[in-house]
Coordinates of C-alpha atoms in Angstrom, one line a residue:
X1 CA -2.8 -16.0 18.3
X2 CA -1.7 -13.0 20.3
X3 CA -0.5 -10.3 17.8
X4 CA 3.3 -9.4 19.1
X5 CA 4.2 -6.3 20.0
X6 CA 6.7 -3.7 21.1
X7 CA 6.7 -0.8 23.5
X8 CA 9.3 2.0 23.8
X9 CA 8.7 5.8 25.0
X10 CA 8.8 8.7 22.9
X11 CA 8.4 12.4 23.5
X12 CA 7.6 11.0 27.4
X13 CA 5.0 8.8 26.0
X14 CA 4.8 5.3 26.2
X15 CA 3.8 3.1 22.7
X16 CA 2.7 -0.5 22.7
X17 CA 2.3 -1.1 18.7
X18 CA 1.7 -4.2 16.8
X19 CA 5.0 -5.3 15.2
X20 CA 3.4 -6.0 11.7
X21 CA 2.8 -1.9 11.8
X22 CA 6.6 -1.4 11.8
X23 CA 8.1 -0.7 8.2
X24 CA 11.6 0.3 9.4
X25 CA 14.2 1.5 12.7
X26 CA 16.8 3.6 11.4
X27 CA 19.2 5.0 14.1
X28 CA 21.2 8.1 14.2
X29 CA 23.5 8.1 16.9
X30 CA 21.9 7.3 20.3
X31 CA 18.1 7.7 18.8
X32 CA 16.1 5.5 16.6
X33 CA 13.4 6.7 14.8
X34 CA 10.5 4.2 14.4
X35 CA 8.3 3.9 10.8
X36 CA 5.0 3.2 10.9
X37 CA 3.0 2.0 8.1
X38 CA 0.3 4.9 9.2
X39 CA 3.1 7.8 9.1
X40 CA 4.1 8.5 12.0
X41 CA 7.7 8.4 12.8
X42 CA 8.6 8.0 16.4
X43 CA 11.9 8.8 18.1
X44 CA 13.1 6.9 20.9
X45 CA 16.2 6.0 23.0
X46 CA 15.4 2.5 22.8
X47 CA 19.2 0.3 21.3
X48 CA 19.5 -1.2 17.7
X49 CA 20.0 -4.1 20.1
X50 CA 16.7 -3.9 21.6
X51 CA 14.6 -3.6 18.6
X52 CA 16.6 -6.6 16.4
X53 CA 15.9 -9.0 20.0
X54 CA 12.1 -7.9 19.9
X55 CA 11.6 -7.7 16.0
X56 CA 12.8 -11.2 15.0
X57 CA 13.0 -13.1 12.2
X58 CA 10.5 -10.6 9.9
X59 CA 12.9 -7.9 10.2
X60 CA 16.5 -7.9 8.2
X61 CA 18.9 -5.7 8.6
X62 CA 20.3 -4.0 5.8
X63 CA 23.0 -2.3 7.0
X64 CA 24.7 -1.1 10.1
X65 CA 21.5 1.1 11.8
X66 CA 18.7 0.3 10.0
X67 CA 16.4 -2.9 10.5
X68 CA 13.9 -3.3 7.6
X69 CA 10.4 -5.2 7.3
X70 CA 10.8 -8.1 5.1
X71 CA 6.7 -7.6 4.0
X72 CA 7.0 -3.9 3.5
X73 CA 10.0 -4.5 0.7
X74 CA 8.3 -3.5 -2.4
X75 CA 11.5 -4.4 -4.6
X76 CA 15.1 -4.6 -4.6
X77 CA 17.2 -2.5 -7.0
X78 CA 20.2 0.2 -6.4
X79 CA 18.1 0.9 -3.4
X80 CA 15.5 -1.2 -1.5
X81 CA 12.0 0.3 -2.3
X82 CA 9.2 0.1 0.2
X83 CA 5.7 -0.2 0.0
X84 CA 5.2 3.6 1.5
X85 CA 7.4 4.8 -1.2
X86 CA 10.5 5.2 1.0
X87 CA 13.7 3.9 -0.5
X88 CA 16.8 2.8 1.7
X89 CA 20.1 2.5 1.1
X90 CA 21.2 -0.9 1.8
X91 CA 24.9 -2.8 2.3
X92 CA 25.9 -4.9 -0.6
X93 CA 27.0 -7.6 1.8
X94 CA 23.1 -8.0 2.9
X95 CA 22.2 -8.2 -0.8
X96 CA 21.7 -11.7 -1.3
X97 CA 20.0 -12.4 2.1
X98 CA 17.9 -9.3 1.9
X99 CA 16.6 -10.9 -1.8
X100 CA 16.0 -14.6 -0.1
X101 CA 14.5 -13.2 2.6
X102 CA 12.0 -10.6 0.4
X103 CA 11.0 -13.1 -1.8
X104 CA 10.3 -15.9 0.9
X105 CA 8.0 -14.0 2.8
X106 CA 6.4 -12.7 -0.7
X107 CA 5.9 -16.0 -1.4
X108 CA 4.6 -17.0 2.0
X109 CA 2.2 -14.2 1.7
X110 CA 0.9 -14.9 -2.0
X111 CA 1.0 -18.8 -1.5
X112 CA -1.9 -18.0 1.5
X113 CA -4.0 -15.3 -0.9
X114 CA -5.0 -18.7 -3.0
X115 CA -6.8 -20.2 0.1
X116 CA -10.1 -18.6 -0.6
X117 CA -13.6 -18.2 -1.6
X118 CA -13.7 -15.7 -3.9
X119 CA -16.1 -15.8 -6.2
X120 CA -15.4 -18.4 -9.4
X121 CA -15.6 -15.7 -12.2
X122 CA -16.4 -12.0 -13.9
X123 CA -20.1 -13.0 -13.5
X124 CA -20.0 -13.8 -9.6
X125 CA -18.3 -10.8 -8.8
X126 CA -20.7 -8.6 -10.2
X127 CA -23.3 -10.6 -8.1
X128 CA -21.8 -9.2 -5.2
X129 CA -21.3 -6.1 -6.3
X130 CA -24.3 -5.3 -8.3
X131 CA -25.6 -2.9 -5.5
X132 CA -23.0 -0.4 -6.8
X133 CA -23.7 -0.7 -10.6
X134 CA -26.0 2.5 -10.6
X135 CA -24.1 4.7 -8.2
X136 CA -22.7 8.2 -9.4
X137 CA -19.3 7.3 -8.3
X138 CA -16.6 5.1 -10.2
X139 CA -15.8 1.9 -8.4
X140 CA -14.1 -1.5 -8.9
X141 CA -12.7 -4.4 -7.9
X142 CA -9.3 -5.5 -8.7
X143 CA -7.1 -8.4 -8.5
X144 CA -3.2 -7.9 -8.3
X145 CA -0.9 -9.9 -10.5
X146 CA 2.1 -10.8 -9.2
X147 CA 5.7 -12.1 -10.8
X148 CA 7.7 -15.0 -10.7
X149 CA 9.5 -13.1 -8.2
X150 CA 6.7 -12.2 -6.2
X151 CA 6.4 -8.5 -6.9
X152 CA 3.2 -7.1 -7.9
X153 CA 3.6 -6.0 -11.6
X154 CA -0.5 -5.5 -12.7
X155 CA -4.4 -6.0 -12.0
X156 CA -7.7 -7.4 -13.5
X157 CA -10.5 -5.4 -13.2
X158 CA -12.6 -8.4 -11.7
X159 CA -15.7 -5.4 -11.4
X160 CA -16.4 -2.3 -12.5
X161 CA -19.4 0.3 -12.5
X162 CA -20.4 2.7 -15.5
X163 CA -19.1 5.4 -13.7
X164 CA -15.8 3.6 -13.0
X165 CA -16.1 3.2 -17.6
X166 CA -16.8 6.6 -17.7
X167 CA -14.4 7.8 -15.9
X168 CA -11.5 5.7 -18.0
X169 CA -12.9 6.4 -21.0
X170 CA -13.4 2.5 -21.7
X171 CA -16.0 0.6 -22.2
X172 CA -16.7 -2.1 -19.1
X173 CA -16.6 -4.8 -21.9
X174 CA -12.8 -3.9 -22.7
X175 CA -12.0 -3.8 -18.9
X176 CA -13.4 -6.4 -16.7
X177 CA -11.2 -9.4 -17.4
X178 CA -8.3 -7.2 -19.0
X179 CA -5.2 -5.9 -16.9
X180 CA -4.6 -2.8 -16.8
X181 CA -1.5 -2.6 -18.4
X182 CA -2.6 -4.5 -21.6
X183 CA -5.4 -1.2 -21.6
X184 CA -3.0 1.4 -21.2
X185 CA 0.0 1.1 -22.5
X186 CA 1.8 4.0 -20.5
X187 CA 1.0 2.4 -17.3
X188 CA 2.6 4.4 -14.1
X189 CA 3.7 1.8 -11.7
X190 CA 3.1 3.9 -8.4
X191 CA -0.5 3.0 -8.0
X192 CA 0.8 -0.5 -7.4
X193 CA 2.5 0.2 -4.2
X194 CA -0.7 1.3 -2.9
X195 CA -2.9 -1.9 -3.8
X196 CA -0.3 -4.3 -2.8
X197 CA 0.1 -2.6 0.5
X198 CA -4.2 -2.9 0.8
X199 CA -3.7 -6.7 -0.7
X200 CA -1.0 -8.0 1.1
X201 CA -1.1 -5.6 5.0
X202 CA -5.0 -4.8 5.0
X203 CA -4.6 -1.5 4.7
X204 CA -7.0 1.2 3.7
X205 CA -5.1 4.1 2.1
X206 CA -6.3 7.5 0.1
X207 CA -4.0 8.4 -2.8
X208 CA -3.9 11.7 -4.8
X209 CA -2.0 11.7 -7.7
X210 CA -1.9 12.6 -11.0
X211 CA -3.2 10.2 -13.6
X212 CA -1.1 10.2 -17.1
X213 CA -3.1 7.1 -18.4
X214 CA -6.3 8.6 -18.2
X215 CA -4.7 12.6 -18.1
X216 CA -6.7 13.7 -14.8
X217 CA -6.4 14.0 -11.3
X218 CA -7.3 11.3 -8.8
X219 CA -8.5 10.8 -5.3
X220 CA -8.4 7.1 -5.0
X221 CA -9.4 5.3 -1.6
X222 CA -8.4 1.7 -1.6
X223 CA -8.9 -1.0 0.9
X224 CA -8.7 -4.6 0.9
X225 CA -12.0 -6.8 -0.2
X226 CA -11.2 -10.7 -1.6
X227 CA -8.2 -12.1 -0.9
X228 CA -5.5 -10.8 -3.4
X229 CA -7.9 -8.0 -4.6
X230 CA -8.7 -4.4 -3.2
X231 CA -11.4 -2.3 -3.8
X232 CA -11.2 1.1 -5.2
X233 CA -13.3 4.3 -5.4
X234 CA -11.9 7.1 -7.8
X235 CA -12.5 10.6 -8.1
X236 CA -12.0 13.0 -10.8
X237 CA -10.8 16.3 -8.4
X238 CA -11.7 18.7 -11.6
X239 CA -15.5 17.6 -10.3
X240 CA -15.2 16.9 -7.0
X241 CA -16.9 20.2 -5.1
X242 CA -16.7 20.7 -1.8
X243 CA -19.9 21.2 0.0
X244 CA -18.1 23.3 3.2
X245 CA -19.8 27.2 3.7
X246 CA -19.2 27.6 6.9
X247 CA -16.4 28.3 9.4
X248 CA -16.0 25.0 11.1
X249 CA -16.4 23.2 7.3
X250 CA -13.7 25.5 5.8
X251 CA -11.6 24.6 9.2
X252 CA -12.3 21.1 8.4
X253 CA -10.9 21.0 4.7
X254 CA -7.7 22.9 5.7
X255 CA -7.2 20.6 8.2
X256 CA -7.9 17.9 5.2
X257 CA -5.7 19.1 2.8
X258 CA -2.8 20.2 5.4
X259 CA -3.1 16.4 6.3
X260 CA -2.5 15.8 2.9
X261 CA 0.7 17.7 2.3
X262 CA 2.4 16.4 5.4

């Protein structure tokens, strides 16, 4: 099937992009301004009209201006929380159809992640992993847990390396089949955001963030392996050295970490 799309010009340049990267279209006053689930944020003179005609049924509109992905929709409280870590202000009229609609495709979604071939237990995913059990860098495969109400609330470390054990100060015995938040008790819920978006869009994102279960700093790159699981490679940053001596290298992490900040 042909993956829909949508094309508007901004800054005299014309975008075609595939609908399913579109988290949100927020207007202010004749402009809307286009999220994409890669950053960028487009402005364009292209109607609220236009884009609720083009974006369908997946999109809801939450209030006046603003048309929202029903699969980026992290959870629904005082404010509708995304999977980018935006939150939205929404119209309590939409309430109830923005929580039928959020759920349903949740479920959709979730409902399809049990068609597969994953492997049948611990033991076959460290078959297919085995090739990373001796490198110097922590890695593992997790599987997200999701709630009655389809929200992603935990994971199972289905693999792990020694330097992933290492680095979490537990013993790969205590992990691999255990959550995460049964480990560590003062679990901080943003990493989630991140490994559902890799679970449930196929994204590949890069996170640094402070750790407070673990009390270090983390580079995490996550990406999408088995079907409801993501694979993740974690770096301490207090060891992480950078290897640049040279003009062009030092150009190369400023451009890195200037990335990083914007």
């Amino acid at each position: 099937m042909e993956e829909k799309t949508t094309s508007f010009i901004s800054g005299r340049k014309t975008y075609t992009i595939p609908v399913s990267s579109i988290l949100y279209v927020i207007m202010k006053k004749q402009d809307a301004f286009v999220h994409v689930s890669d950053g960028r944020i487009l402005k364009t003179r292209k109607t609220f009209a236009e884009f609720k005609e083009e974006l369908g049924e997946d999109f809801i509109r939450i209030h006046r201006g603003c048309l929202v992905s029903a699969m980026a929709i992290h959870s629904v409280g005082e404010l509708i929380n995304l999977s980018n870590g935006d939150s939205l202000e929404y119209s309590a009229q939409h309430r109830e159809e923005i929580m039928e609609r959020f759920r349903e495709k949740q479920r959709s979604i979730i409902i399809g992640l049990a068609d597969n071939d994953n492997p049948e237990d611990n033991n076959g995913y460290h078959e297919h992993y085995k090739c990373f059990d001796d490198i110097p860098i922590a890695f593992t495969d997790i599987e997200i847990v999701f709630d009655e109400n389809s929200q992603a609330v935990d994971w199972v470390f289905r693999y792990g390396n020694e330097a992933l054990a290492e680095l979490e100060n537990c013993p790969l015995e205590k992990l691999i089949g255990s959550t995460f938040g049964n480990i560590f008790k003062n679990m901080d819920s943003k990493w989630l955001r991140s490994y559902e978006r890799a679970v449930l869009y196929g994204e590949t994102l890069e996170i640094i963030d402070y750790s407070p279960e673990i009390d270090k700093y983390l580079r995490i790159i996550c990406f999408p392996t088995f079907k409801g699981h993501c694979g993740c490679m974690l770096f301490d940053i207090s060891e992480t050295k950078v290897a640049a001596d040279n003009t062009v290298g030092t150009k190369a992490v400023l451009m890195y970490l200037r990335k990083m900040i914007d």
